[in-house]
Amino acid sequence: MRQPDQAVGLRQKAGSSLPHQAEPKTVVSPRAGDQAAAGRPEQHALHRALVDAASARYQNGSRFAYHFARGKLGIDPLFIDLLRLGDMPASGRFLDLGCGQAVFAAWLLAARERFEAGRWPAGWAPPPRVESLHGLELMPRDVARAQAALASEPRVRIECGDICSTQFEKVDVITIFDVLHYFGPAAQDDVLSRIRGALRPGGLLVARVGDAAGGFRFSLSRWVDQAVTFVRGHGFSPMYCRPAEEWAHALRLLGFQVRTIRTEGGPPFANTMLIARLPAMGDDAGVAA
């Protein structure tokens, strides 16, 4: 399951009610202490080049698919931030839940091609080498656009499926962006539990959610989200949203070590990235008692 097709750059939120326990504050800005890096010409040049390369896969499809890919990858800072932060493994098997038209897959492939061509910023971790990427998407039209764009890429498999009922295979990295808030608390917890079971030791979950404690920024993002959902023909979908720290707490209870990182730049929404890693084999440091 995933978000309805979004207007370019829109990001969404998530929810339920967990008992909240006092935890260290971990929400920080990915730009904090890194304003100089954010403004470096080489980062902007890299971003533009990757948008061009990733969206080129959609040129032979519909105009919507191509322009959506360009807009989403160009406006949403999530994608360049993931490369800059360097949390992804050197190589691995990926599962993208609610993948839409698979722009993240196209982005990762473009980044690795640029790295292998020797055109990568000094000091940045190499982008991951994708051994395989399986995308699950509920909307058939998005699946068709993704399959057409990535038909020549044997490492990528995009299928139509509901993440609330589809079994997840064992992988190294799972991504779920702007999706969790579309189903209720029990289903959210079930999906997170199954994500934990699908990750290998040391595996990485990268989720993005809306921070229900984000005040006006959160209200704005929710209003826009509902408007876009309606315009895209999906009616007014209910949303189940939680504060970012409740999401982090739920993941810690599952044994993840969690960092929460606000998405800065782009539209002024209360979006938060959760970078959650399982302990490696034999390391129980991140497991809650």
PDB file of C-alpha atoms in Angstrom:
ATOM      1  CA  MET A   1       0.000   0.000   0.000  1.00  0.00           C
ATOM      2  CA  ARG A   2       1.145   3.531  -0.604  1.00  0.00           C
ATOM      3  CA  GLN A   3       0.094   7.114  -0.764  1.00  0.00           C
ATOM      4  CA  PRO A   4      -2.107   8.233  -3.643  1.00  0.00           C
ATOM      5  CA  ASP A   5      -0.167   9.960  -6.434  1.00  0.00           C
ATOM      6  CA  GLN A   6       1.167  13.126  -4.916  1.00  0.00           C
ATOM      7  CA  ALA A   7       1.523  16.604  -6.238  1.00  0.00           C
ATOM      8  CA  VAL A   8       5.207  17.186  -6.750  1.00  0.00           C
ATOM      9  CA  GLY A   9       7.167  17.171  -3.512  1.00  0.00           C
ATOM     10  CA  LEU A  10       4.297  16.524  -1.100  1.00  0.00           C
ATOM     11  CA  ARG A  11       5.128  14.436   1.956  1.00  0.00           C
ATOM     12  CA  GLN A  12       2.849  12.735   4.412  1.00  0.00           C
ATOM     13  CA  LYS A  13       2.326  11.599   7.939  1.00  0.00           C
ATOM     14  CA  ALA A  14       1.439   8.686  10.190  1.00  0.00           C
ATOM     15  CA  GLY A  15      -0.477   7.772  13.338  1.00  0.00           C
ATOM     16  CA  SER A  16      -1.795   5.734  16.303  1.00  0.00           C
ATOM     17  CA  SER A  17      -1.632   5.873  20.050  1.00  0.00           C
ATOM     18  CA  LEU A  18       1.169   4.093  21.884  1.00  0.00           C
ATOM     19  CA  PRO A  19       1.926   4.582  25.556  1.00  0.00           C
ATOM     20  CA  HIS A  20       4.643   7.187  25.441  1.00  0.00           C
ATOM     21  CA  GLN A  21       7.701   6.715  27.615  1.00  0.00           C
ATOM     22  CA  ALA A  22      10.331   9.325  28.289  1.00  0.00           C
ATOM     23  CA  GLU A  23      13.194   8.941  25.828  1.00  0.00           C
ATOM     24  CA  PRO A  24      16.139  11.046  24.800  1.00  0.00           C
ATOM     25  CA  LYS A  25      15.242  13.637  22.222  1.00  0.00           C
ATOM     26  CA  THR A  26      16.690  12.557  18.928  1.00  0.00           C
ATOM     27  CA  VAL A  27      14.970  14.827  16.415  1.00  0.00           C
ATOM     28  CA  VAL A  28      17.575  16.876  14.621  1.00  0.00           C
ATOM     29  CA  SER A  29      17.837  18.604  11.295  1.00  0.00           C
ATOM     30  CA  PRO A  30      19.911  16.965   8.593  1.00  0.00           C
ATOM     31  CA  ARG A  31      21.006  20.469   7.719  1.00  0.00           C
ATOM     32  CA  ALA A  32      21.993  21.420  11.269  1.00  0.00           C
ATOM     33  CA  GLY A  33      25.726  21.984  11.442  1.00  0.00           C
ATOM     34  CA  ASP A  34      25.864  21.291   7.734  1.00  0.00           C
ATOM     35  CA  GLN A  35      24.604  24.486   6.166  1.00  0.00           C
ATOM     36  CA  ALA A  36      27.820  24.904   4.228  1.00  0.00           C
ATOM     37  CA  ALA A  37      27.557  21.411   2.769  1.00  0.00           C
ATOM     38  CA  ALA A  38      23.928  22.017   1.832  1.00  0.00           C
ATOM     39  CA  GLY A  39      24.962  25.039  -0.193  1.00  0.00           C
ATOM     40  CA  ARG A  40      27.968  23.560  -1.949  1.00  0.00           C
ATOM     41  CA  PRO A  41      27.762  23.902  -5.723  1.00  0.00           C
ATOM     42  CA  GLU A  42      28.847  20.271  -6.159  1.00  0.00           C
ATOM     43  CA  GLN A  43      25.838  19.017  -4.183  1.00  0.00           C
ATOM     44  CA  HIS A  44      23.456  21.084  -6.284  1.00  0.00           C
ATOM     45  CA  ALA A  45      25.156  19.891  -9.469  1.00  0.00           C
ATOM     46  CA  LEU A  46      24.959  16.283  -8.289  1.00  0.00           C
ATOM     47  CA  HIS A  47      21.281  16.660  -7.461  1.00  0.00           C
ATOM     48  CA  ARG A  48      20.489  18.103 -10.893  1.00  0.00           C
ATOM     49  CA  ALA A  49      22.476  15.381 -12.652  1.00  0.00           C
ATOM     50  CA  LEU A  50      20.753  12.597 -10.722  1.00  0.00           C
ATOM     51  CA  VAL A  51      17.301  14.059 -11.384  1.00  0.00           C
ATOM     52  CA  ASP A  52      18.109  14.111 -15.105  1.00  0.00           C
ATOM     53  CA  ALA A  53      19.467  10.551 -15.127  1.00  0.00           C
ATOM     54  CA  ALA A  54      16.745   8.982 -12.970  1.00  0.00           C
ATOM     55  CA  SER A  55      13.822  10.696 -14.703  1.00  0.00           C
ATOM     56  CA  ALA A  56      15.209   9.820 -18.158  1.00  0.00           C
ATOM     57  CA  ARG A  57      13.980   6.254 -17.570  1.00  0.00           C
ATOM     58  CA  TYR A  58      10.415   7.599 -17.761  1.00  0.00           C
ATOM     59  CA  GLN A  59      10.794   9.556 -21.002  1.00  0.00           C
ATOM     60  CA  ASN A  60       9.340   6.812 -23.188  1.00  0.00           C
ATOM     61  CA  GLY A  61       6.286   6.500 -20.969  1.00  0.00           C
ATOM     62  CA  SER A  62       3.531   8.983 -20.264  1.00  0.00           C
ATOM     63  CA  ARG A  63       4.188  12.688 -19.862  1.00  0.00           C
ATOM     64  CA  PHE A  64       2.792  12.414 -16.344  1.00  0.00           C
ATOM     65  CA  ALA A  65       5.284   9.702 -15.361  1.00  0.00           C
ATOM     66  CA  TYR A  66       8.242  11.717 -16.644  1.00  0.00           C
ATOM     67  CA  HIS A  67       7.241  15.038 -15.134  1.00  0.00           C
ATOM     68  CA  PHE A  68       6.199  13.454 -11.848  1.00  0.00           C
ATOM     69  CA  ALA A  69       9.622  11.793 -11.562  1.00  0.00           C
ATOM     70  CA  ARG A  70      11.435  15.063 -12.315  1.00  0.00           C
ATOM     71  CA  GLY A  71       9.320  17.050  -9.902  1.00  0.00           C
ATOM     72  CA  LYS A  72       9.349  14.553  -7.051  1.00  0.00           C
ATOM     73  CA  LEU A  73      13.091  13.898  -7.208  1.00  0.00           C
ATOM     74  CA  GLY A  74      13.910  17.552  -7.745  1.00  0.00           C
ATOM     75  CA  ILE A  75      11.764  19.131  -5.033  1.00  0.00           C
ATOM     76  CA  ASP A  76      11.720  16.481  -2.307  1.00  0.00           C
ATOM     77  CA  PRO A  77      15.011  16.670  -0.323  1.00  0.00           C
ATOM     78  CA  LEU A  78      14.580  13.123   1.000  1.00  0.00           C
ATOM     79  CA  PHE A  79      16.464  11.548  -1.888  1.00  0.00           C
ATOM     80  CA  ILE A  80      19.620  13.662  -1.851  1.00  0.00           C
ATOM     81  CA  ASP A  81      19.655  13.599   1.962  1.00  0.00           C
ATOM     82  CA  LEU A  82      19.722   9.796   1.989  1.00  0.00           C
ATOM     83  CA  LEU A  83      22.837   9.824  -0.193  1.00  0.00           C
ATOM     84  CA  ARG A  84      24.494  12.601   1.798  1.00  0.00           C
ATOM     85  CA  LEU A  85      23.835  10.971   5.162  1.00  0.00           C
ATOM     86  CA  GLY A  86      25.539   7.760   4.023  1.00  0.00           C
ATOM     87  CA  ASP A  87      23.531   5.325   6.191  1.00  0.00           C
ATOM     88  CA  MET A  88      22.783   2.791   3.476  1.00  0.00           C
ATOM     89  CA  PRO A  89      25.015  -0.286   3.134  1.00  0.00           C
ATOM     90  CA  ALA A  90      27.674  -0.627   0.446  1.00  0.00           C
ATOM     91  CA  SER A  91      25.489  -3.212  -1.293  1.00  0.00           C
ATOM     92  CA  GLY A  92      22.363  -5.146  -0.538  1.00  0.00           C
ATOM     93  CA  ARG A  93      18.858  -6.317  -1.278  1.00  0.00           C
ATOM     94  CA  PHE A  94      16.142  -3.635  -1.018  1.00  0.00           C
ATOM     95  CA  LEU A  95      12.392  -3.752  -0.393  1.00  0.00           C
ATOM     96  CA  ASP A  96      10.493  -0.523  -1.137  1.00  0.00           C
ATOM     97  CA  LEU A  97       6.998  -0.598   0.392  1.00  0.00           C
ATOM     98  CA  GLY A  98       4.442   1.649  -1.270  1.00  0.00           C
ATOM     99  CA  CYS A  99       6.959   2.391  -4.017  1.00  0.00           C
ATOM    100  CA  GLY A 100       4.655   4.356  -6.320  1.00  0.00           C
ATOM    101  CA  GLN A 101       6.166   4.545  -9.783  1.00  0.00           C
ATOM    102  CA  ALA A 102       9.537   3.483  -8.314  1.00  0.00           C
ATOM    103  CA  VAL A 103      11.397   6.788  -8.514  1.00  0.00           C
ATOM    104  CA  PHE A 104      13.560   5.703  -5.559  1.00  0.00           C
ATOM    105  CA  ALA A 105      14.769   2.670  -7.511  1.00  0.00           C
ATOM    106  CA  ALA A 106      15.616   4.869 -10.492  1.00  0.00           C
ATOM    107  CA  TRP A 107      17.409   7.294  -8.159  1.00  0.00           C
ATOM    108  CA  LEU A 108      19.591   4.609  -6.559  1.00  0.00           C
ATOM    109  CA  LEU A 109      20.573   3.192  -9.940  1.00  0.00           C
ATOM    110  CA  ALA A 110      21.456   6.650 -11.265  1.00  0.00           C
ATOM    111  CA  ALA A 111      23.562   7.397  -8.183  1.00  0.00           C
ATOM    112  CA  ARG A 112      25.533   4.173  -8.474  1.00  0.00           C
ATOM    113  CA  GLU A 113      26.153   4.721 -12.201  1.00  0.00           C
ATOM    114  CA  ARG A 114      27.512   8.186 -11.489  1.00  0.00           C
ATOM    115  CA  PHE A 115      29.736   6.874  -8.695  1.00  0.00           C
ATOM    116  CA  GLU A 116      31.151   4.131 -10.916  1.00  0.00           C
ATOM    117  CA  ALA A 117      31.874   6.740 -13.580  1.00  0.00           C
ATOM    118  CA  GLY A 118      34.080   8.541 -11.052  1.00  0.00           C
ATOM    119  CA  ARG A 119      31.807  11.566 -10.633  1.00  0.00           C
ATOM    120  CA  TRP A 120      30.980  11.499  -6.931  1.00  0.00           C
ATOM    121  CA  PRO A 121      31.500  14.179  -4.235  1.00  0.00           C
ATOM    122  CA  ALA A 122      34.638  13.821  -2.149  1.00  0.00           C
ATOM    123  CA  GLY A 123      33.807  12.816   1.422  1.00  0.00           C
ATOM    124  CA  TRP A 124      30.437  11.258   0.594  1.00  0.00           C
ATOM    125  CA  ALA A 125      29.941   7.540   1.189  1.00  0.00           C
ATOM    126  CA  PRO A 126      29.548   5.562  -2.051  1.00  0.00           C
ATOM    127  CA  PRO A 127      25.887   5.012  -2.976  1.00  0.00           C
ATOM    128  CA  PRO A 128      24.774   1.406  -2.486  1.00  0.00           C
ATOM    129  CA  ARG A 129      25.191  -1.207  -5.171  1.00  0.00           C
ATOM    130  CA  VAL A 130      21.698  -2.603  -5.604  1.00  0.00           C
ATOM    131  CA  GLU A 131      21.816  -6.398  -5.709  1.00  0.00           C
ATOM    132  CA  SER A 132      18.042  -6.458  -6.084  1.00  0.00           C
ATOM    133  CA  LEU A 133      15.137  -4.119  -5.406  1.00  0.00           C
ATOM    134  CA  HIS A 134      11.568  -5.338  -4.957  1.00  0.00           C
ATOM    135  CA  GLY A 135       8.887  -2.665  -4.970  1.00  0.00           C
ATOM    136  CA  LEU A 136       5.343  -3.249  -3.723  1.00  0.00           C
ATOM    137  CA  GLU A 137       2.624  -0.810  -4.796  1.00  0.00           C
ATOM    138  CA  LEU A 138      -1.156  -0.930  -4.401  1.00  0.00           C
ATOM    139  CA  MET A 139      -2.105   1.304  -7.334  1.00  0.00           C
ATOM    140  CA  PRO A 140      -2.027  -0.568 -10.695  1.00  0.00           C
ATOM    141  CA  ARG A 141      -1.401   2.579 -12.745  1.00  0.00           C
ATOM    142  CA  ASP A 142       1.717   3.357 -10.733  1.00  0.00           C
ATOM    143  CA  VAL A 143       2.900  -0.234 -11.081  1.00  0.00           C
ATOM    144  CA  ALA A 144       2.462  -0.030 -14.858  1.00  0.00           C
ATOM    145  CA  ARG A 145       4.472   3.214 -15.040  1.00  0.00           C
ATOM    146  CA  ALA A 146       7.235   1.730 -12.903  1.00  0.00           C
ATOM    147  CA  GLN A 147       7.400  -1.506 -14.865  1.00  0.00           C
ATOM    148  CA  ALA A 148       7.611   0.373 -18.170  1.00  0.00           C
ATOM    149  CA  ALA A 149      10.398   2.647 -16.928  1.00  0.00           C
ATOM    150  CA  LEU A 150      12.495  -0.145 -15.418  1.00  0.00           C
ATOM    151  CA  ALA A 151      11.722  -2.970 -17.852  1.00  0.00           C
ATOM    152  CA  SER A 152      15.361  -3.181 -18.950  1.00  0.00           C
ATOM    153  CA  GLU A 153      16.699  -3.388 -15.375  1.00  0.00           C
ATOM    154  CA  PRO A 154      16.852  -7.052 -14.256  1.00  0.00           C
ATOM    155  CA  ARG A 155      17.680  -6.163 -10.658  1.00  0.00           C
ATOM    156  CA  VAL A 156      14.370  -4.329 -10.147  1.00  0.00           C
ATOM    157  CA  ARG A 157      10.996  -6.046  -9.733  1.00  0.00           C
ATOM    158  CA  ILE A 158       7.852  -3.963  -9.195  1.00  0.00           C
ATOM    159  CA  GLU A 159       4.634  -5.739  -8.282  1.00  0.00           C
ATOM    160  CA  CYS A 160       1.089  -4.820  -7.355  1.00  0.00           C
ATOM    161  CA  GLY A 161       0.397  -5.779  -3.752  1.00  0.00           C
ATOM    162  CA  ASP A 162      -1.047  -4.618  -0.444  1.00  0.00           C
ATOM    163  CA  ILE A 163       1.713  -4.280   2.147  1.00  0.00           C
ATOM    164  CA  CYS A 164      -0.828  -5.012   4.893  1.00  0.00           C
ATOM    165  CA  SER A 165      -1.195  -8.590   3.653  1.00  0.00           C
ATOM    166  CA  THR A 166       1.774  -9.384   1.387  1.00  0.00           C
ATOM    167  CA  GLN A 167       4.575 -11.491   2.865  1.00  0.00           C
ATOM    168  CA  PHE A 168       7.955  -9.722   2.909  1.00  0.00           C
ATOM    169  CA  GLU A 169      11.118 -11.525   1.800  1.00  0.00           C
ATOM    170  CA  LYS A 170      14.420 -11.303   3.685  1.00  0.00           C
ATOM    171  CA  VAL A 171      16.354  -8.176   2.695  1.00  0.00           C
ATOM    172  CA  ASP A 172      19.043  -5.782   3.939  1.00  0.00           C
ATOM    173  CA  VAL A 173      17.157  -2.486   3.559  1.00  0.00           C
ATOM    174  CA  ILE A 174      13.448  -1.658   3.729  1.00  0.00           C
ATOM    175  CA  THR A 175      12.102   1.759   2.784  1.00  0.00           C
ATOM    176  CA  ILE A 176       8.583   3.049   3.407  1.00  0.00           C
ATOM    177  CA  PHE A 177       8.035   6.708   2.592  1.00  0.00           C
ATOM    178  CA  ASP A 178       4.848   8.645   3.438  1.00  0.00           C
ATOM    179  CA  VAL A 179       2.691   5.529   3.652  1.00  0.00           C
ATOM    180  CA  LEU A 180       2.171   4.351   7.239  1.00  0.00           C
ATOM    181  CA  HIS A 181      -0.491   6.919   8.073  1.00  0.00           C
ATOM    182  CA  TYR A 182      -2.919   5.437   5.543  1.00  0.00           C
ATOM    183  CA  PHE A 183      -3.856   2.451   7.698  1.00  0.00           C
ATOM    184  CA  GLY A 184      -4.977   2.125  11.291  1.00  0.00           C
ATOM    185  CA  PRO A 185      -2.911   1.625  14.447  1.00  0.00           C
ATOM    186  CA  ALA A 186      -3.160  -2.172  14.585  1.00  0.00           C
ATOM    187  CA  ALA A 187      -2.167  -2.492  10.922  1.00  0.00           C
ATOM    188  CA  GLN A 188       0.688  -0.031  11.420  1.00  0.00           C
ATOM    189  CA  ASP A 189       2.089  -2.067  14.281  1.00  0.00           C
ATOM    190  CA  ASP A 190       1.687  -5.285  12.303  1.00  0.00           C
ATOM    191  CA  VAL A 191       3.556  -3.854   9.305  1.00  0.00           C
ATOM    192  CA  LEU A 192       6.393  -2.628  11.530  1.00  0.00           C
ATOM    193  CA  SER A 193       6.624  -6.029  13.204  1.00  0.00           C
ATOM    194  CA  ARG A 194       6.761  -7.805   9.845  1.00  0.00           C
ATOM    195  CA  ILE A 195       9.382  -5.330   8.612  1.00  0.00           C
ATOM    196  CA  ARG A 196      11.491  -6.225  11.632  1.00  0.00           C
ATOM    197  CA  GLY A 197      11.104  -9.922  10.840  1.00  0.00           C
ATOM    198  CA  ALA A 198      12.083  -9.406   7.191  1.00  0.00           C
ATOM    199  CA  LEU A 199      15.336  -7.572   7.907  1.00  0.00           C
ATOM    200  CA  ARG A 200      18.560  -9.500   8.259  1.00  0.00           C
ATOM    201  CA  PRO A 201      20.785  -8.849  11.308  1.00  0.00           C
ATOM    202  CA  GLY A 202      22.219  -5.352  10.993  1.00  0.00           C
ATOM    203  CA  GLY A 203      19.423  -4.495   8.539  1.00  0.00           C
ATOM    204  CA  LEU A 204      18.211  -0.950   7.938  1.00  0.00           C
ATOM    205  CA  LEU A 205      14.708   0.519   7.889  1.00  0.00           C
ATOM    206  CA  VAL A 206      14.272   4.016   6.483  1.00  0.00           C
ATOM    207  CA  ALA A 207      10.769   5.385   6.991  1.00  0.00           C
ATOM    208  CA  ARG A 208       9.340   8.840   6.548  1.00  0.00           C
ATOM    209  CA  VAL A 209       6.343   9.965   8.553  1.00  0.00           C
ATOM    210  CA  GLY A 210       4.625  13.188   9.429  1.00  0.00           C
ATOM    211  CA  ASP A 211       5.228  14.411  12.957  1.00  0.00           C
ATOM    212  CA  ALA A 212       1.784  14.819  14.556  1.00  0.00           C
ATOM    213  CA  ALA A 213       3.452  17.027  17.171  1.00  0.00           C
ATOM    214  CA  GLY A 214       4.614  19.374  14.414  1.00  0.00           C
ATOM    215  CA  GLY A 215       2.015  22.085  14.982  1.00  0.00           C
ATOM    216  CA  PHE A 216       0.996  24.201  12.006  1.00  0.00           C
ATOM    217  CA  ARG A 217       3.513  22.524   9.695  1.00  0.00           C
ATOM    218  CA  PHE A 218       1.845  19.181  10.365  1.00  0.00           C
ATOM    219  CA  SER A 219      -1.659  20.615   9.927  1.00  0.00           C
ATOM    220  CA  LEU A 220      -0.624  22.173   6.617  1.00  0.00           C
ATOM    221  CA  SER A 221       0.836  18.928   5.321  1.00  0.00           C
ATOM    222  CA  ARG A 222      -2.269  16.991   6.358  1.00  0.00           C
ATOM    223  CA  TRP A 223      -4.616  19.469   4.675  1.00  0.00           C
ATOM    224  CA  VAL A 224      -2.592  19.387   1.457  1.00  0.00           C
ATOM    225  CA  ASP A 225      -2.342  15.605   1.610  1.00  0.00           C
ATOM    226  CA  GLN A 226      -6.104  15.223   1.892  1.00  0.00           C
ATOM    227  CA  ALA A 227      -6.685  17.693  -0.946  1.00  0.00           C
ATOM    228  CA  VAL A 228      -4.276  15.848  -3.239  1.00  0.00           C
ATOM    229  CA  THR A 229      -5.816  12.490  -2.305  1.00  0.00           C
ATOM    230  CA  PHE A 230      -9.238  13.839  -3.301  1.00  0.00           C
ATOM    231  CA  VAL A 231      -8.027  15.432  -6.552  1.00  0.00           C
ATOM    232  CA  ARG A 232      -6.325  12.185  -7.545  1.00  0.00           C
ATOM    233  CA  GLY A 233      -9.712  10.451  -7.350  1.00  0.00           C
ATOM    234  CA  HIS A 234      -9.247   8.526  -4.078  1.00  0.00           C
ATOM    235  CA  GLY A 235     -11.752  10.453  -1.965  1.00  0.00           C
ATOM    236  CA  PHE A 236     -10.959  11.638   1.547  1.00  0.00           C
ATOM    237  CA  SER A 237      -8.857   8.871   3.061  1.00  0.00           C
ATOM    238  CA  PRO A 238      -8.691   8.702   6.861  1.00  0.00           C
ATOM    239  CA  MET A 239      -5.231   9.215   8.309  1.00  0.00           C
ATOM    240  CA  TYR A 240      -3.782   7.779  11.505  1.00  0.00           C
ATOM    241  CA  CYS A 241      -0.981   9.994  12.707  1.00  0.00           C
ATOM    242  CA  ARG A 242       1.504   9.857  15.591  1.00  0.00           C
ATOM    243  CA  PRO A 243       4.189  12.161  16.920  1.00  0.00           C
ATOM    244  CA  ALA A 244       7.622  11.262  15.566  1.00  0.00           C
ATOM    245  CA  GLU A 245       8.847  10.210  19.002  1.00  0.00           C
ATOM    246  CA  GLU A 246       6.003   7.703  19.318  1.00  0.00           C
ATOM    247  CA  TRP A 247       7.079   6.149  16.022  1.00  0.00           C
ATOM    248  CA  ALA A 248      10.654   6.013  17.287  1.00  0.00           C
ATOM    249  CA  HIS A 249       9.499   4.458  20.559  1.00  0.00           C
ATOM    250  CA  ALA A 250       7.532   1.760  18.708  1.00  0.00           C
ATOM    251  CA  LEU A 251      10.621   0.881  16.682  1.00  0.00           C
ATOM    252  CA  ARG A 252      12.843   0.741  19.772  1.00  0.00           C
ATOM    253  CA  LEU A 253      10.434  -1.726  21.341  1.00  0.00           C
ATOM    254  CA  LEU A 254      11.015  -3.928  18.288  1.00  0.00           C
ATOM    255  CA  GLY A 255      14.755  -3.844  18.870  1.00  0.00           C
ATOM    256  CA  PHE A 256      15.806  -1.067  16.496  1.00  0.00           C
ATOM    257  CA  GLN A 257      18.401   1.589  17.183  1.00  0.00           C
ATOM    258  CA  VAL A 258      16.668   4.753  15.945  1.00  0.00           C
ATOM    259  CA  ARG A 259      17.648   8.216  14.785  1.00  0.00           C
ATOM    260  CA  THR A 260      14.944  10.734  13.873  1.00  0.00           C
ATOM    261  CA  ILE A 261      15.817  13.393  11.334  1.00  0.00           C
ATOM    262  CA  ARG A 262      13.558  16.222  10.254  1.00  0.00           C
ATOM    263  CA  THR A 263      13.192  16.725   6.528  1.00  0.00           C
ATOM    264  CA  GLU A 264      14.301  20.305   5.903  1.00  0.00           C
ATOM    265  CA  GLY A 265      14.042  22.136   2.606  1.00  0.00           C
ATOM    266  CA  GLY A 266      11.271  21.673   0.078  1.00  0.00           C
ATOM    267  CA  PRO A 267       7.655  22.400   1.080  1.00  0.00           C
ATOM    268  CA  PRO A 268       7.211  23.493   4.723  1.00  0.00           C
ATOM    269  CA  PHE A 269       5.778  20.248   6.098  1.00  0.00           C
ATOM    270  CA  ALA A 270       6.415  18.412   9.384  1.00  0.00           C
ATOM    271  CA  ASN A 271       8.083  15.388   7.805  1.00  0.00           C
ATOM    272  CA  THR A 272      10.546  13.227   9.705  1.00  0.00           C
ATOM    273  CA  MET A 273      12.881  10.480   8.582  1.00  0.00           C
ATOM    274  CA  LEU A 274      13.324   7.485  10.875  1.00  0.00           C
ATOM    275  CA  ILE A 275      16.678   5.762  10.359  1.00  0.00           C
ATOM    276  CA  ALA A 276      16.285   2.484  12.249  1.00  0.00           C
ATOM    277  CA  ARG A 277      18.917  -0.245  12.358  1.00  0.00           C
ATOM    278  CA  LEU A 278      18.823  -3.715  13.840  1.00  0.00           C
ATOM    279  CA  PRO A 279      21.805  -4.929  15.852  1.00  0.00           C
ATOM    280  CA  ALA A 280      24.257  -7.098  13.979  1.00  0.00           C
ATOM    281  CA  MET A 281      24.331 -10.797  14.815  1.00  0.00           C
ATOM    282  CA  GLY A 282      25.240 -11.270  18.475  1.00  0.00           C
ATOM    283  CA  ASP A 283      24.872  -7.570  19.311  1.00  0.00           C
ATOM    284  CA  ASP A 284      21.892  -6.925  21.565  1.00  0.00           C
ATOM    285  CA  ALA A 285      22.746  -3.323  22.385  1.00  0.00           C
ATOM    286  CA  GLY A 286      19.700  -1.900  20.615  1.00  0.00           C
ATOM    287  CA  VAL A 287      17.080  -4.346  21.878  1.00  0.00           C
ATOM    288  CA  ALA A 288      14.559  -3.031  24.372  1.00  0.00           C
ATOM    289  CA  ALA A 289      14.132  -5.022  27.561  1.00  0.00           C
TER     290      ALA A 289
END
